[in-house]
Short mmCIF file of C-alpha atoms in Angstrom, two decimals:
data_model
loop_
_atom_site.label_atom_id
_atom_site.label_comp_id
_atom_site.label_asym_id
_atom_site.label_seq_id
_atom_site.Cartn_x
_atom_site.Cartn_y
_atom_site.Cartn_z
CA UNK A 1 205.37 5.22 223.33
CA UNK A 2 201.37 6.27 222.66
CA UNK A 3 201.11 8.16 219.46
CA UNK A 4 198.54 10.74 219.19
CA UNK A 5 197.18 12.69 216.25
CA UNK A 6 197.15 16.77 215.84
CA UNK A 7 195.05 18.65 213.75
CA UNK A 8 196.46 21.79 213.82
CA UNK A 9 195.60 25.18 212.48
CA UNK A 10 198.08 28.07 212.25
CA UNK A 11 198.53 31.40 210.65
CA UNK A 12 201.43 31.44 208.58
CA UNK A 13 202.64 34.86 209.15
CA UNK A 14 205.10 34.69 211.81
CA UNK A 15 206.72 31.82 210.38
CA UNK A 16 209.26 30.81 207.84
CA UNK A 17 207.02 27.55 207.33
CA UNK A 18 205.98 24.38 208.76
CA UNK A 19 209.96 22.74 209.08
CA UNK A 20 212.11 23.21 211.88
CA UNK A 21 214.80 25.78 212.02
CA UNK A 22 217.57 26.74 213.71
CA UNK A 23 217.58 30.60 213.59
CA UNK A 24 214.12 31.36 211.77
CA UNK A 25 210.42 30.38 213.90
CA UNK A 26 208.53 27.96 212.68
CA UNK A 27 205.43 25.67 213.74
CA UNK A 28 206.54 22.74 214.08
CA UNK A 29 209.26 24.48 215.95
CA UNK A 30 206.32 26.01 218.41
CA UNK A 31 204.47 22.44 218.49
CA UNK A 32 208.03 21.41 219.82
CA UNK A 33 208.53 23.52 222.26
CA UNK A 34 205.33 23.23 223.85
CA UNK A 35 206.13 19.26 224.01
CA UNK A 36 208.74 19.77 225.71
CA UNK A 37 206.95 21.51 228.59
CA UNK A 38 205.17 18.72 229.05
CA UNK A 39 207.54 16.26 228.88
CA UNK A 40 211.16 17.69 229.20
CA UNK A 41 213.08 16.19 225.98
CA UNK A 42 213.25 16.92 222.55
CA UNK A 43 210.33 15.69 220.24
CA UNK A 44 209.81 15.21 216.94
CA UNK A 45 206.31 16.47 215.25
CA UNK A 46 205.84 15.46 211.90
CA UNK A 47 203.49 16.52 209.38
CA UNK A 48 201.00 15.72 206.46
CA UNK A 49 202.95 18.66 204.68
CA UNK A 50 205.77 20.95 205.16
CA UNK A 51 204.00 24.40 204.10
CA UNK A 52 206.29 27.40 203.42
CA UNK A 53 206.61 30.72 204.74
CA UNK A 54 203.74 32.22 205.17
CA UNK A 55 201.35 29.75 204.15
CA UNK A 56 198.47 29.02 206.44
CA UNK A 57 196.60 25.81 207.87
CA UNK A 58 193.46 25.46 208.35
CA UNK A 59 193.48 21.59 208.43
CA UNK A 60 197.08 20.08 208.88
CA UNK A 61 197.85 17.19 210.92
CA UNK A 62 200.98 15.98 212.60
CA UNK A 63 201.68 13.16 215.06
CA UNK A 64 203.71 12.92 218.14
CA UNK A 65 205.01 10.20 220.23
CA UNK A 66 204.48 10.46 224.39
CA UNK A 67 206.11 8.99 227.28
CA UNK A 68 203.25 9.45 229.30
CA UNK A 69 199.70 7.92 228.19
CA UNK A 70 197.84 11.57 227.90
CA UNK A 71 193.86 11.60 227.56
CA UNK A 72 193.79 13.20 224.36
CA UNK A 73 191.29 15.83 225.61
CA UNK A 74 193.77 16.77 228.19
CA UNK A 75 196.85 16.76 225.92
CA UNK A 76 195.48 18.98 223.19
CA UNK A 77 194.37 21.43 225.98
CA UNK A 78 197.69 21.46 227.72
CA UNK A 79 199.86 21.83 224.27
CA UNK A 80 197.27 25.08 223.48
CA UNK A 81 198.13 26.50 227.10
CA UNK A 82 201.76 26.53 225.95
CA UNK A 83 201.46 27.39 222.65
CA UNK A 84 200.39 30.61 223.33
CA UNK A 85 200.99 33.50 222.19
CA UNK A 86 201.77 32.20 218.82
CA UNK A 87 199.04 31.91 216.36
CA UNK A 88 198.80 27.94 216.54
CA UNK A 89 196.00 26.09 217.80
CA UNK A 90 195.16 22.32 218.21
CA UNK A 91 191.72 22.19 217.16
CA UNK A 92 191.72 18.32 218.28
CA UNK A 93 194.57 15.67 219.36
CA UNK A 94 193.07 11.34 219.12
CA UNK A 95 194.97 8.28 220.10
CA UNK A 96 196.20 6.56 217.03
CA UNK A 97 197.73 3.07 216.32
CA UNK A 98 202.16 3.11 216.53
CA UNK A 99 201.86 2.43 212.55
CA UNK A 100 199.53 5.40 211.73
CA UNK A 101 201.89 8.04 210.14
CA UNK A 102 200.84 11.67 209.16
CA UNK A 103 202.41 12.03 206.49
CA UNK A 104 203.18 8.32 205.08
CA UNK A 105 198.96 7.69 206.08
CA UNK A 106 197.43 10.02 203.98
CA UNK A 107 195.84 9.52 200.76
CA UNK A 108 194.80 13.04 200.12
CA UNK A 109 195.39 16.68 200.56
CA UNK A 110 193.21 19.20 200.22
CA UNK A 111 194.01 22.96 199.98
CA UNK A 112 192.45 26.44 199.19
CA UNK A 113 194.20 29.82 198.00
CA UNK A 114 191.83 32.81 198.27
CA UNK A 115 192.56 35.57 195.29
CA UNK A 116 191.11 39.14 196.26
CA UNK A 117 190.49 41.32 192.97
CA UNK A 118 190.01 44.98 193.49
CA UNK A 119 192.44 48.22 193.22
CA UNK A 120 192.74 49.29 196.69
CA UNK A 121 195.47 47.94 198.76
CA UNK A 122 193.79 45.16 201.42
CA UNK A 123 194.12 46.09 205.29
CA UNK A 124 192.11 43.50 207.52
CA UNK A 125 192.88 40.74 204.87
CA UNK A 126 196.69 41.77 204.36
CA UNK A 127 198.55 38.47 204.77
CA UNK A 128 195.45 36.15 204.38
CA UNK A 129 195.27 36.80 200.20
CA UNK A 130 196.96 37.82 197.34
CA UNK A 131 195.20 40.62 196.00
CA UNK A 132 195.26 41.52 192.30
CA UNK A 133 194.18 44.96 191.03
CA UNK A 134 192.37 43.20 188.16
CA UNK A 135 189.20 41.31 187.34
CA UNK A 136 189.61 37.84 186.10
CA UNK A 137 187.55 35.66 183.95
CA UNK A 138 186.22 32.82 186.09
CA UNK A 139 185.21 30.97 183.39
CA UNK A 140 188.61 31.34 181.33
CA UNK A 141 190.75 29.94 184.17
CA UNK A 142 188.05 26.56 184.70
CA UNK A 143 188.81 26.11 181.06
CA UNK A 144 192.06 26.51 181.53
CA UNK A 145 192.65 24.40 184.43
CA UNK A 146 190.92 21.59 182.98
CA UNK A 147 193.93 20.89 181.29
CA UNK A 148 196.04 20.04 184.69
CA UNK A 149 192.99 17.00 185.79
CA UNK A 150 194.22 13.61 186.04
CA UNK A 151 197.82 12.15 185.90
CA UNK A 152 200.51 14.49 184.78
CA UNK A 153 204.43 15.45 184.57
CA UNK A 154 203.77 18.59 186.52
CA UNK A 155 207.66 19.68 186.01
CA UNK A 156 206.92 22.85 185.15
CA UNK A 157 204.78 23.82 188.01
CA UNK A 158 207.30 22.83 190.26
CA UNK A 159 210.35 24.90 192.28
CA UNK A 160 213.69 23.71 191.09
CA UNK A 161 214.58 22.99 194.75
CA UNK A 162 211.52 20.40 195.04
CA UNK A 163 213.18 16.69 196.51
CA UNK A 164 210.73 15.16 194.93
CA UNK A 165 211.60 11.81 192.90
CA UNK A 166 209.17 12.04 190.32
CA UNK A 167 207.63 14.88 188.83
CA UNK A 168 204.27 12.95 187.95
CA UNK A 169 201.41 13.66 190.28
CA UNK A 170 197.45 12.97 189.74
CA UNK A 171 195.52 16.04 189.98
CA UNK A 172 191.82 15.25 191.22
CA UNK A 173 190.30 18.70 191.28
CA UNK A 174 190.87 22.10 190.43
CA UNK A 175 187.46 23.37 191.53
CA UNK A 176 187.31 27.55 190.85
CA UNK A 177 184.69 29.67 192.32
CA UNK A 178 183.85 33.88 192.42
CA UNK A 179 182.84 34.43 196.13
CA UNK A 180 181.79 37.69 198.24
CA UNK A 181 184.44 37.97 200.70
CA UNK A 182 184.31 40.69 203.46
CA UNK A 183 186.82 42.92 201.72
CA UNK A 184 185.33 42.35 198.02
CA UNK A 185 185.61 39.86 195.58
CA UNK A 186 187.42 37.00 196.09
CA UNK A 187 188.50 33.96 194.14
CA UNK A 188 188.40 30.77 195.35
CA UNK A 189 191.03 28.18 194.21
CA UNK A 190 190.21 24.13 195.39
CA UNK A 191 192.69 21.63 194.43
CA UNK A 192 193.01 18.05 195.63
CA UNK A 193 195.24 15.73 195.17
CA UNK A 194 197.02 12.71 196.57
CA UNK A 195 200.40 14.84 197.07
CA UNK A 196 201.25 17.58 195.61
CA UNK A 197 205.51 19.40 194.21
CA UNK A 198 206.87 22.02 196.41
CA UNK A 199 205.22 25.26 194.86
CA UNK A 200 203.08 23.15 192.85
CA UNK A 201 199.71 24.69 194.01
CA UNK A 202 201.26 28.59 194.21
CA UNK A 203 202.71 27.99 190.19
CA UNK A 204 199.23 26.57 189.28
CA UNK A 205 197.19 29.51 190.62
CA UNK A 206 199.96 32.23 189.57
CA UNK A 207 199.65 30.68 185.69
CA UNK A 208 196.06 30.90 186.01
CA UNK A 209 195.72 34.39 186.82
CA UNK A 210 197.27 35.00 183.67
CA UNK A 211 194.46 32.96 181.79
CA UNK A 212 192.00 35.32 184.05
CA UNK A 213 193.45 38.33 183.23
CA UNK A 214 193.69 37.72 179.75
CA UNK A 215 197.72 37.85 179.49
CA UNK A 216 197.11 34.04 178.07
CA UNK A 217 194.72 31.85 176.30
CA UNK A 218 193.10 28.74 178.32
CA UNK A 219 194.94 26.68 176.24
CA UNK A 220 198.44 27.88 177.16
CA UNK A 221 198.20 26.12 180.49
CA UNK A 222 197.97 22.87 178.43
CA UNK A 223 200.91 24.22 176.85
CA UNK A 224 202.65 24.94 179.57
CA UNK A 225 202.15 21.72 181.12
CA UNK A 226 203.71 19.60 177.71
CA UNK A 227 206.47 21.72 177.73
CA UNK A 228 207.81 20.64 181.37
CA UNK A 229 210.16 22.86 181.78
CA UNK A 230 210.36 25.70 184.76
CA UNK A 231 210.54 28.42 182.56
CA UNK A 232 207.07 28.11 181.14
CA UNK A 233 205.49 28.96 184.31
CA UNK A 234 203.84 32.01 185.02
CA UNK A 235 204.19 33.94 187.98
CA UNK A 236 204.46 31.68 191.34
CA UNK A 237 201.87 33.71 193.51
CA UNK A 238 203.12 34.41 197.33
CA UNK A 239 202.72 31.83 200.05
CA UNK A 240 199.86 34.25 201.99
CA UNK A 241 197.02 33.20 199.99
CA UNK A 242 197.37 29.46 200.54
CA UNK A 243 195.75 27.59 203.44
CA UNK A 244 196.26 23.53 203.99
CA UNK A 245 192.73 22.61 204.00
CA UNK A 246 192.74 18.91 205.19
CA UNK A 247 194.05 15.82 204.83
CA UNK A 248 192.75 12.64 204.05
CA UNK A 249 193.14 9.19 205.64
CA UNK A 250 191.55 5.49 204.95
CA UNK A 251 190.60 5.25 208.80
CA UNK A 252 190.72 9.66 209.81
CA UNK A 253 191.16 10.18 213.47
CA UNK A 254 189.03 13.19 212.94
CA UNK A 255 186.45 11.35 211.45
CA UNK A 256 184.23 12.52 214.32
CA UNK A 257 185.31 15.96 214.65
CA UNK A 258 182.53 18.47 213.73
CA UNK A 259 184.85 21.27 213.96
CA UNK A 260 184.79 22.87 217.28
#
């Protein structure tokens, strides 16, 4: 059966995340269903990442096995014609090798949660950032994050329900910048890594809004992390700020994409 790789961008709203479910919609559910328009059967999309409700993807990729042996042009155009009208979009679909696996593949994954900071409740942004009445120190949370780099028992920034073997993940970058967004000042949260917990990047960010706003020190995030336990976590920010960036693989089917 030809394999083909999805990059796929979605907003998370509608859905209860990227997983299958029976009773709730979700886009891998969509991806699914469109499939199966094209070739009557069920199918089975899977993912870099299962994101949760709510949280957005800019970058995520998926594979899917075919009966037929689609031009990849062709099959990426059909699956948007029946994805519609839910917000999901295949932004580009390759041929890839029977071994290449989205998930199992990938060596890195990159995502972005976008933190608007001002009083008044947001209206064009609502459900694309979680907005905090407050200013925050930039500066404060880089300190404070510097404590999560490199190879870590991240047990406290992750949910209890996580299936996770081990806690221990390498963080590569926790890159935090103060941008101009269209409905005021946003900040920018980076991190990349080679996998990360369930809720691991929406506990990180939560904890260091309280380093921005002053409610803790820089150094209580290193504290936080010793103490590996769930309970030292700040507040686990909602999914709507969050957006699956990309993913990286030693030989990317996107390679060549320049993002049309």
């Amino acid at each position: 059966m030809p394999r083909y790789a999805l990059l796929v961008e979605y907003d998370g709203r509608p859905f209860s995340g990227w997983q299958r479910q029976v009773d709730q919609p979700s886009v891998q559910g969509a991806i699914e269903d469109a499939l199966a328009r094209l070739e009557p059967r069920e199918h089975s999309v899977v993912a870099a990442g299962r994101t949760d409700t709510g949280v957005h993807g800019r970058g995520q990729v998926a594979h899917c096995d075919m009966d037929k042996d689609w031009d990849p042009f062709r099959l990426g155009e059909a699956l948007n014609f029946h994805l519609k009208p839910a917000p999901v979009a295949i932004r580009a679909c390759r041929a890839v090798s029977d071994d290449w696996h989205a998930r199992f593949s990938a060596v890195e994954r990159r995502y972005l949660f976008r933190l608007l900071t001002r009083r008044a409740p947001e209206t064009l942004e609502a459900g694309q950032v979680w907005r905090v009445s407050q200013t925050l120190d930039v500066d404060a949370m880089r300190e404070g994050a510097a404590h999560l780099i490199g190879l870590h028992d991240f047990t406290t920034f992750r949910s209890v329900n996580c299936q996770a073997q081990s806690p221990v993940k390498t963080m590569t970058e926790i890159r935090i910048e103060e941008v101009d967004g269209l409905g005021g000042t946003e900040v920018h949260f980076h991190l990349r890594a080679r996998s990360f917990l369930h809720n691991q990047v929406r506990s990180i960010v939560g904890s260091l809004e309280h380093v921005g706003s002053g409610t803790w020190d820089p150094i209580d995030m290193k504290h936080a992390l010793e103490a590996r336990d769930r309970a030292a976590c700040g507040t686990v920010c909602p999914g709507v700020g969050l957006y699956l960036m990309g993913v990286g693989y030693p030989d990317d089917p996107f390679a060549d994409f320049a993002g049309g």
